[in-house]
XYZ file of N, CA and C in Angstrom:
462
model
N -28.830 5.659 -27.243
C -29.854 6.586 -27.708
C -29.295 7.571 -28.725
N -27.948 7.901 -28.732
C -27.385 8.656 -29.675
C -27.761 8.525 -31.208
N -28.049 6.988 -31.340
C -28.363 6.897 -32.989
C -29.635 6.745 -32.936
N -30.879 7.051 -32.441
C -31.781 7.986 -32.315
C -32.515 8.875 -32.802
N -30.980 9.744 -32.903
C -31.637 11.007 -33.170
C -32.090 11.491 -34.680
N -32.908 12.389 -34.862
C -33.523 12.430 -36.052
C -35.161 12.778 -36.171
N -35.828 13.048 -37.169
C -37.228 13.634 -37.298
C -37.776 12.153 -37.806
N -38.784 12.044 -36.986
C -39.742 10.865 -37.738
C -41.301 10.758 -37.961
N -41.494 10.258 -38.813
C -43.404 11.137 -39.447
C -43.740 9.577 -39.342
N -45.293 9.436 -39.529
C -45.867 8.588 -39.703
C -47.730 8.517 -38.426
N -48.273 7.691 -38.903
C -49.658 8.027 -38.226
C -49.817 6.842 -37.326
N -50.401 7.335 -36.124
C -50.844 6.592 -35.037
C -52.255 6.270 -35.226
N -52.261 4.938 -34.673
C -54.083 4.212 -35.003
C -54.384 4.283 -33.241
N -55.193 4.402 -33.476
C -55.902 4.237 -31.911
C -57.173 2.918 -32.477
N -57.440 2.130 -31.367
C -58.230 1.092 -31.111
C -59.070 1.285 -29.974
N -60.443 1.297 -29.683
C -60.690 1.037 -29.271
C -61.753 -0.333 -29.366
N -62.518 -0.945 -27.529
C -63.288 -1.944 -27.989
C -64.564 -0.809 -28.525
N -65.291 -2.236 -29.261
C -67.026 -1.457 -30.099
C -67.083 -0.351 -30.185
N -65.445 0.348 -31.271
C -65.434 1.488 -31.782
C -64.552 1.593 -32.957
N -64.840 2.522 -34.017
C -63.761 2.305 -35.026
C -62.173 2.679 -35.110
N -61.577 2.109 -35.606
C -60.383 2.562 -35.615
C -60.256 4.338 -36.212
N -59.483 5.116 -34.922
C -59.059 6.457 -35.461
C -57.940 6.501 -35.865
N -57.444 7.713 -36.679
C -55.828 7.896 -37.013
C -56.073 9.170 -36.640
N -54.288 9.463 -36.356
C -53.846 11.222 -36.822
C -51.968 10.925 -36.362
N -51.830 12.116 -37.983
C -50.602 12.286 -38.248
C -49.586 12.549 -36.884
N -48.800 11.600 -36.570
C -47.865 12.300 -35.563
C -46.159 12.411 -35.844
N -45.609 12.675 -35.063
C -43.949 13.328 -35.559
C -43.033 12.933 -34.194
N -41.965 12.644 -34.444
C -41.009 12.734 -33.308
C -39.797 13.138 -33.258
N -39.390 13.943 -32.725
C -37.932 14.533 -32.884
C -37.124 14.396 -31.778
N -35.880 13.760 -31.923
C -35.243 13.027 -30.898
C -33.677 13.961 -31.481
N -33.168 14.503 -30.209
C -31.977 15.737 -30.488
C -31.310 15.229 -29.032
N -30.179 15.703 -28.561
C -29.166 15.399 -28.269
C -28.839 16.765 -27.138
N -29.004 16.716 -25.821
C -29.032 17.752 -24.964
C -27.357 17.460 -24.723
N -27.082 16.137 -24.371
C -25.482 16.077 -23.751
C -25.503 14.715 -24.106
N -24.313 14.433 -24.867
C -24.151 13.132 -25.183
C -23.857 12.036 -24.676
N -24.712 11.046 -24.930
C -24.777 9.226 -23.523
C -25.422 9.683 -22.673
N -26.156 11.158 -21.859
C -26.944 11.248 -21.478
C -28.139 11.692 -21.333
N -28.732 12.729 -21.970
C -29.674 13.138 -21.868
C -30.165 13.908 -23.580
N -31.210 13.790 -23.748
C -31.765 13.603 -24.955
C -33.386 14.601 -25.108
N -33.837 15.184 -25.988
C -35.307 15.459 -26.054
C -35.955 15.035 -26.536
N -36.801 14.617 -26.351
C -37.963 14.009 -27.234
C -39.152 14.590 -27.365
N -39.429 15.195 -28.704
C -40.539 15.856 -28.831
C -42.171 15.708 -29.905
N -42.393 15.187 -29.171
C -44.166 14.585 -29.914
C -45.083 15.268 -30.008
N -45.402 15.138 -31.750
C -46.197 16.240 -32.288
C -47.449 15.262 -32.556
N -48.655 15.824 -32.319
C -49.427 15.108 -32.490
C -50.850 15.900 -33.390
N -51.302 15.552 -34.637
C -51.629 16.607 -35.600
C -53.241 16.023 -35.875
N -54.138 16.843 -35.284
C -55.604 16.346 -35.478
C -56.321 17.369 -35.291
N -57.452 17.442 -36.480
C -58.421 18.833 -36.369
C -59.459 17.973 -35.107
N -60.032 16.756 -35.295
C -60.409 16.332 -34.015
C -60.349 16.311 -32.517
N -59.277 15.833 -32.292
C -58.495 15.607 -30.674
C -57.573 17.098 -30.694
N -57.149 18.367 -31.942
C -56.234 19.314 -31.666
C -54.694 18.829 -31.816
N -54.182 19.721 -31.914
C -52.818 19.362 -32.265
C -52.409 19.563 -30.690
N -51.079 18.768 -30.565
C -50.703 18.759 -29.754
C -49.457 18.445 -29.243
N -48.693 19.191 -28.528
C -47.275 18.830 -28.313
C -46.943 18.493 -27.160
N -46.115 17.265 -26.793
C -45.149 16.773 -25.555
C -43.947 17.125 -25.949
N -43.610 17.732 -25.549
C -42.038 18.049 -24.992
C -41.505 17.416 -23.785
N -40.713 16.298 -24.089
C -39.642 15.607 -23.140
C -38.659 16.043 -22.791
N -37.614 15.034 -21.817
C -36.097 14.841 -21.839
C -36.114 13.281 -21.299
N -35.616 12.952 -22.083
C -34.909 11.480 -21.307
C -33.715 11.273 -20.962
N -33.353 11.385 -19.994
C -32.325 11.136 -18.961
C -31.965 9.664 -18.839
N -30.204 9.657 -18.819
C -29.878 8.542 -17.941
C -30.275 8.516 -16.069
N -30.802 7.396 -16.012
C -30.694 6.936 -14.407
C -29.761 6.532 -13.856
N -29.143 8.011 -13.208
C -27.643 7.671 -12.570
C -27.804 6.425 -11.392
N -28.707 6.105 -10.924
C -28.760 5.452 -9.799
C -28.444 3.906 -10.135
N -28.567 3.606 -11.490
C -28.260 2.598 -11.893
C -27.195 2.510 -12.800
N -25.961 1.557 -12.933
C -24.998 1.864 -13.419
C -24.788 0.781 -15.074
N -26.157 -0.065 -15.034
C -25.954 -0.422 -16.064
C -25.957 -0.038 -17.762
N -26.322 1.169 -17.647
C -26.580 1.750 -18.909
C -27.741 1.774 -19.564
N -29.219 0.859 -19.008
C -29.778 0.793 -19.460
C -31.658 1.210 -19.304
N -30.834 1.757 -18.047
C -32.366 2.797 -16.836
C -32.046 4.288 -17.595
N -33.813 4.840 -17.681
C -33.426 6.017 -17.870
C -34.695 6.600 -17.049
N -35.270 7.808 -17.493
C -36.710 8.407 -16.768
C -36.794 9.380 -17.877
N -37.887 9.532 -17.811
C -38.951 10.512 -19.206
C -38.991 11.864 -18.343
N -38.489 12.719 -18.270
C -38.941 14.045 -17.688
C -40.012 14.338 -18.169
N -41.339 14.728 -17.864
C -42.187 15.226 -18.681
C -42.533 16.874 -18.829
N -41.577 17.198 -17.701
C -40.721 19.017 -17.495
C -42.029 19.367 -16.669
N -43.167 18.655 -16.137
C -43.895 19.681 -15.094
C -44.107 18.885 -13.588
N -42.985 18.044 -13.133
C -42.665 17.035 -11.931
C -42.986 15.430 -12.272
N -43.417 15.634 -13.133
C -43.735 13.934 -13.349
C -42.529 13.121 -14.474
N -42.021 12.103 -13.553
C -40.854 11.415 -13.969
C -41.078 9.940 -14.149
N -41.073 9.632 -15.259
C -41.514 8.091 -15.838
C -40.257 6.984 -15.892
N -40.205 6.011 -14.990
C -39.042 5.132 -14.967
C -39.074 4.556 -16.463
N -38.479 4.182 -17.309
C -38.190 3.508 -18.177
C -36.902 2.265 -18.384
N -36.908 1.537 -19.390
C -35.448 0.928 -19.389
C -35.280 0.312 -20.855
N -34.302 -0.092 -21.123
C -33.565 -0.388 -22.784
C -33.317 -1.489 -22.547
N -34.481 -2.672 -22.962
C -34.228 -3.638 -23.440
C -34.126 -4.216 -25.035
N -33.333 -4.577 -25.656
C -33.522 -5.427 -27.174
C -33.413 -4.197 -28.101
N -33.017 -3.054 -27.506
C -33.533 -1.835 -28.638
C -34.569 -1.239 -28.535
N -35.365 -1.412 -27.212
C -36.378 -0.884 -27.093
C -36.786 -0.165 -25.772
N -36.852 0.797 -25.727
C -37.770 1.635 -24.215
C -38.947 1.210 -23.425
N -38.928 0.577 -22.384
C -40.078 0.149 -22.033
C -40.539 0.985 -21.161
N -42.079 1.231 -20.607
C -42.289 1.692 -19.189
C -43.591 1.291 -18.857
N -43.958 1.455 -17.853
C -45.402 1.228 -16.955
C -45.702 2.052 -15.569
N -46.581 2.562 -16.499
C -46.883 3.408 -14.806
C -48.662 3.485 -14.824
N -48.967 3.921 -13.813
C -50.441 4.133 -13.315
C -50.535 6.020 -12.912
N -51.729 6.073 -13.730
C -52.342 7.664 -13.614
C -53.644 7.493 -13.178
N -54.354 7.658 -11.551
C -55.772 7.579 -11.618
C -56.146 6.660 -11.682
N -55.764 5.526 -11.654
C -56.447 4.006 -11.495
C -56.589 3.797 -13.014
N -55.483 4.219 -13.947
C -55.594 3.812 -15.198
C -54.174 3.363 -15.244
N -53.681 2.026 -16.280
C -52.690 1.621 -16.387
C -52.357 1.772 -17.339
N -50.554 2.437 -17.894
C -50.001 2.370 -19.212
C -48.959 1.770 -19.569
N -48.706 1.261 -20.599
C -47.789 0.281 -20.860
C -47.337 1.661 -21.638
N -45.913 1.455 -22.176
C -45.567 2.004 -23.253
C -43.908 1.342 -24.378
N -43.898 1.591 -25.141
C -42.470 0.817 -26.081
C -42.612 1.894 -27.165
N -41.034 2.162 -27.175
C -40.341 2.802 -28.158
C -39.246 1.848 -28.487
N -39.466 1.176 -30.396
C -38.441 0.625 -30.589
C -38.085 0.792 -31.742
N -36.617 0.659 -31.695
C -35.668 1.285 -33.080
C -35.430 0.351 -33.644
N -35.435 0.362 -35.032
C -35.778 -0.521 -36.421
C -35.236 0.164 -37.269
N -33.932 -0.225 -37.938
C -33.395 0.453 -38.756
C -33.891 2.194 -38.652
N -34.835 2.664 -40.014
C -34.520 3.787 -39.986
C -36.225 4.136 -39.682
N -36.532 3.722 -38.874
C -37.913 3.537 -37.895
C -38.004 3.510 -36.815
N -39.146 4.070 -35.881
C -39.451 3.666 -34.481
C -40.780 2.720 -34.623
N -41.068 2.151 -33.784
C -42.304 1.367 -33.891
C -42.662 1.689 -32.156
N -43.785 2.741 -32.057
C -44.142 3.273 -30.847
C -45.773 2.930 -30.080
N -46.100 2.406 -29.066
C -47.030 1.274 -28.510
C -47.683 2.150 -27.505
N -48.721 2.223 -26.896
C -49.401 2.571 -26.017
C -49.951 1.724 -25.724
N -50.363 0.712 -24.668
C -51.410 0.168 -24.255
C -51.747 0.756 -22.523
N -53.503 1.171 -22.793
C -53.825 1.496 -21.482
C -55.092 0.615 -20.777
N -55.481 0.252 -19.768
C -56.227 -0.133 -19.295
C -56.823 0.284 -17.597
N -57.920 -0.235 -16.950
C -58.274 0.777 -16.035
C -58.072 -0.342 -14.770
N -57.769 0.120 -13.258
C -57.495 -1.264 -12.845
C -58.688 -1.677 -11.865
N -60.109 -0.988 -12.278
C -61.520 -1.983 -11.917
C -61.848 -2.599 -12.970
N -62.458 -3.722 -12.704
C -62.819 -4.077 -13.336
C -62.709 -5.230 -14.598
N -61.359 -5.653 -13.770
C -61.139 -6.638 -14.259
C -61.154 -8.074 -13.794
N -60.417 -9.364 -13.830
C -60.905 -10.346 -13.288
C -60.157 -10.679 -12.647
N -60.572 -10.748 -11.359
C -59.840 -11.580 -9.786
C -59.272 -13.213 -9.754
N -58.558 -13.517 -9.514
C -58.579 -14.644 -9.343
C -57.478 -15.678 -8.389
N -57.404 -17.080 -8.022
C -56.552 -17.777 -7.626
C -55.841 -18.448 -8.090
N -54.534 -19.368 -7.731
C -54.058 -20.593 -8.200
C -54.579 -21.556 -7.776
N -54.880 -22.660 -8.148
C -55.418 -23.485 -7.131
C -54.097 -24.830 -6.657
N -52.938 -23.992 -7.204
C -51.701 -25.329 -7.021
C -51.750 -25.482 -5.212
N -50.801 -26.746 -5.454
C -50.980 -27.303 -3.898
C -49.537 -27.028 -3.593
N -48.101 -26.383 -4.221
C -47.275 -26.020 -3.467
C -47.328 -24.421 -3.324
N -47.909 -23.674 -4.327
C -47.626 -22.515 -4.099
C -49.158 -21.654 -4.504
N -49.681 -20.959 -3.827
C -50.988 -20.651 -3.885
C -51.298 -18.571 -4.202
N -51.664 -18.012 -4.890
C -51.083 -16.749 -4.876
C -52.838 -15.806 -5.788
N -52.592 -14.835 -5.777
C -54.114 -14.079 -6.095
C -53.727 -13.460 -7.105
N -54.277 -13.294 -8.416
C -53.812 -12.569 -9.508
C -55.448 -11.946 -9.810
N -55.190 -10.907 -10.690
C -55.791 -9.521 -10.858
C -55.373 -9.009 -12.186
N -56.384 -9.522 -13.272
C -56.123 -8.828 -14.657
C -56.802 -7.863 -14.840
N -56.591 -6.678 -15.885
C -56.912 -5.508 -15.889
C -57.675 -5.995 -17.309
N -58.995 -4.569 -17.342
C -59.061 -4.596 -18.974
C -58.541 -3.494 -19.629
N -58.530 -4.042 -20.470
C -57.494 -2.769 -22.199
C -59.009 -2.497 -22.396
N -58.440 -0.667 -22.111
C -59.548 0.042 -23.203
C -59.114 0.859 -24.782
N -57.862 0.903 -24.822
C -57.757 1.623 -25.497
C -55.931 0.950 -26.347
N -55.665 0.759 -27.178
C -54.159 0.280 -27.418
C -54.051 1.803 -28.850
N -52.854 2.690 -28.737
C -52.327 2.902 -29.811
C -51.126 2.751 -29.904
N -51.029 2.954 -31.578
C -49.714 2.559 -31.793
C -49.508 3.484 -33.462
N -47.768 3.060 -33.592
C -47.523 3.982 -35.065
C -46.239 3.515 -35.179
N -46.290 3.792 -36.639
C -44.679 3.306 -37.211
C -44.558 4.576 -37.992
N -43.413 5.256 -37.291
C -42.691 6.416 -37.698
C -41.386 6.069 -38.265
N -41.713 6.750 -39.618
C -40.524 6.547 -40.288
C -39.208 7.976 -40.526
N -38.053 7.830 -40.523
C -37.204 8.652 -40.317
C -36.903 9.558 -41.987
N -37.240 10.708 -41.719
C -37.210 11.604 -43.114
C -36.022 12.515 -42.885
């Protein structure tokens, strides 16, 4: 995460279904609390619409794991988001309220390429296997909403 760090601009699209695509300018600033471990991440998010708006992070290594590649999102008011570093990239998934979020932060030369996908977990479609050695119940969700942005490093 050390090479990271740095200011990055660029605009997030939001999608929704049978609605138009929105934008607004957002920012990320990724600084260096203690080095190999812990980091800030701070997301600016710039709209006379939705309001401006700031997240203030920390991302932490996950001592509990020794591979180097667990961390957790402090979000500084008790809520702690597992994450992990695969390919160059931050993954996570968690559930708020019976809503589901995907999320990816990934580093690209002198870019992030940053993902939201959320969905709600009624309402989607139930279903079975119908194999004859192994038989099991799956449960897809629907996407209401995917954003995303390519922030570039200034």
């Amino acid at each position: 995460m050390d090479n990271w760090i740095g200011h990055y601009e660029g605009y997030m699209f939001l999608e929704f279904p049978d609605r138009k695509i929105d934008s607004l300018k957002i920012s990320l600033d990724i600084d260096i609390i203690e080095k190999g471990e812990s980091w800030t991440q701070k997301f600016r998010y710039f709209s006379e619409k939705y309001r401006d708006i700031l997240k203030d992070y920390v991302l932490k290594v996950n001592t509990k794991y020794s591979d180097g590649q667990h961390y957790f999102l402090d979000e500084k008011n008790g809520i702690l988001i597992d994450e992990i570093m695969l390919n160059n990239t931050l993954f996570s998934q968690y559930e708020v309220e019976n809503n589901y979020y995907q999320t990816r932060l990934e580093k690209k030369d002198n870019s992030l390429y940053f993902e939201i996908v959320c969905s709600k977990s009624e309402g989607g479609t139930a279903s079975k296997s119908d194999g004859e050695d192994e038989v099991f119940d799956v449960k897809s969700t629907l996407i209401y909403t995917i954003q995303f942005a390519e922030l570039f490093k200034k």
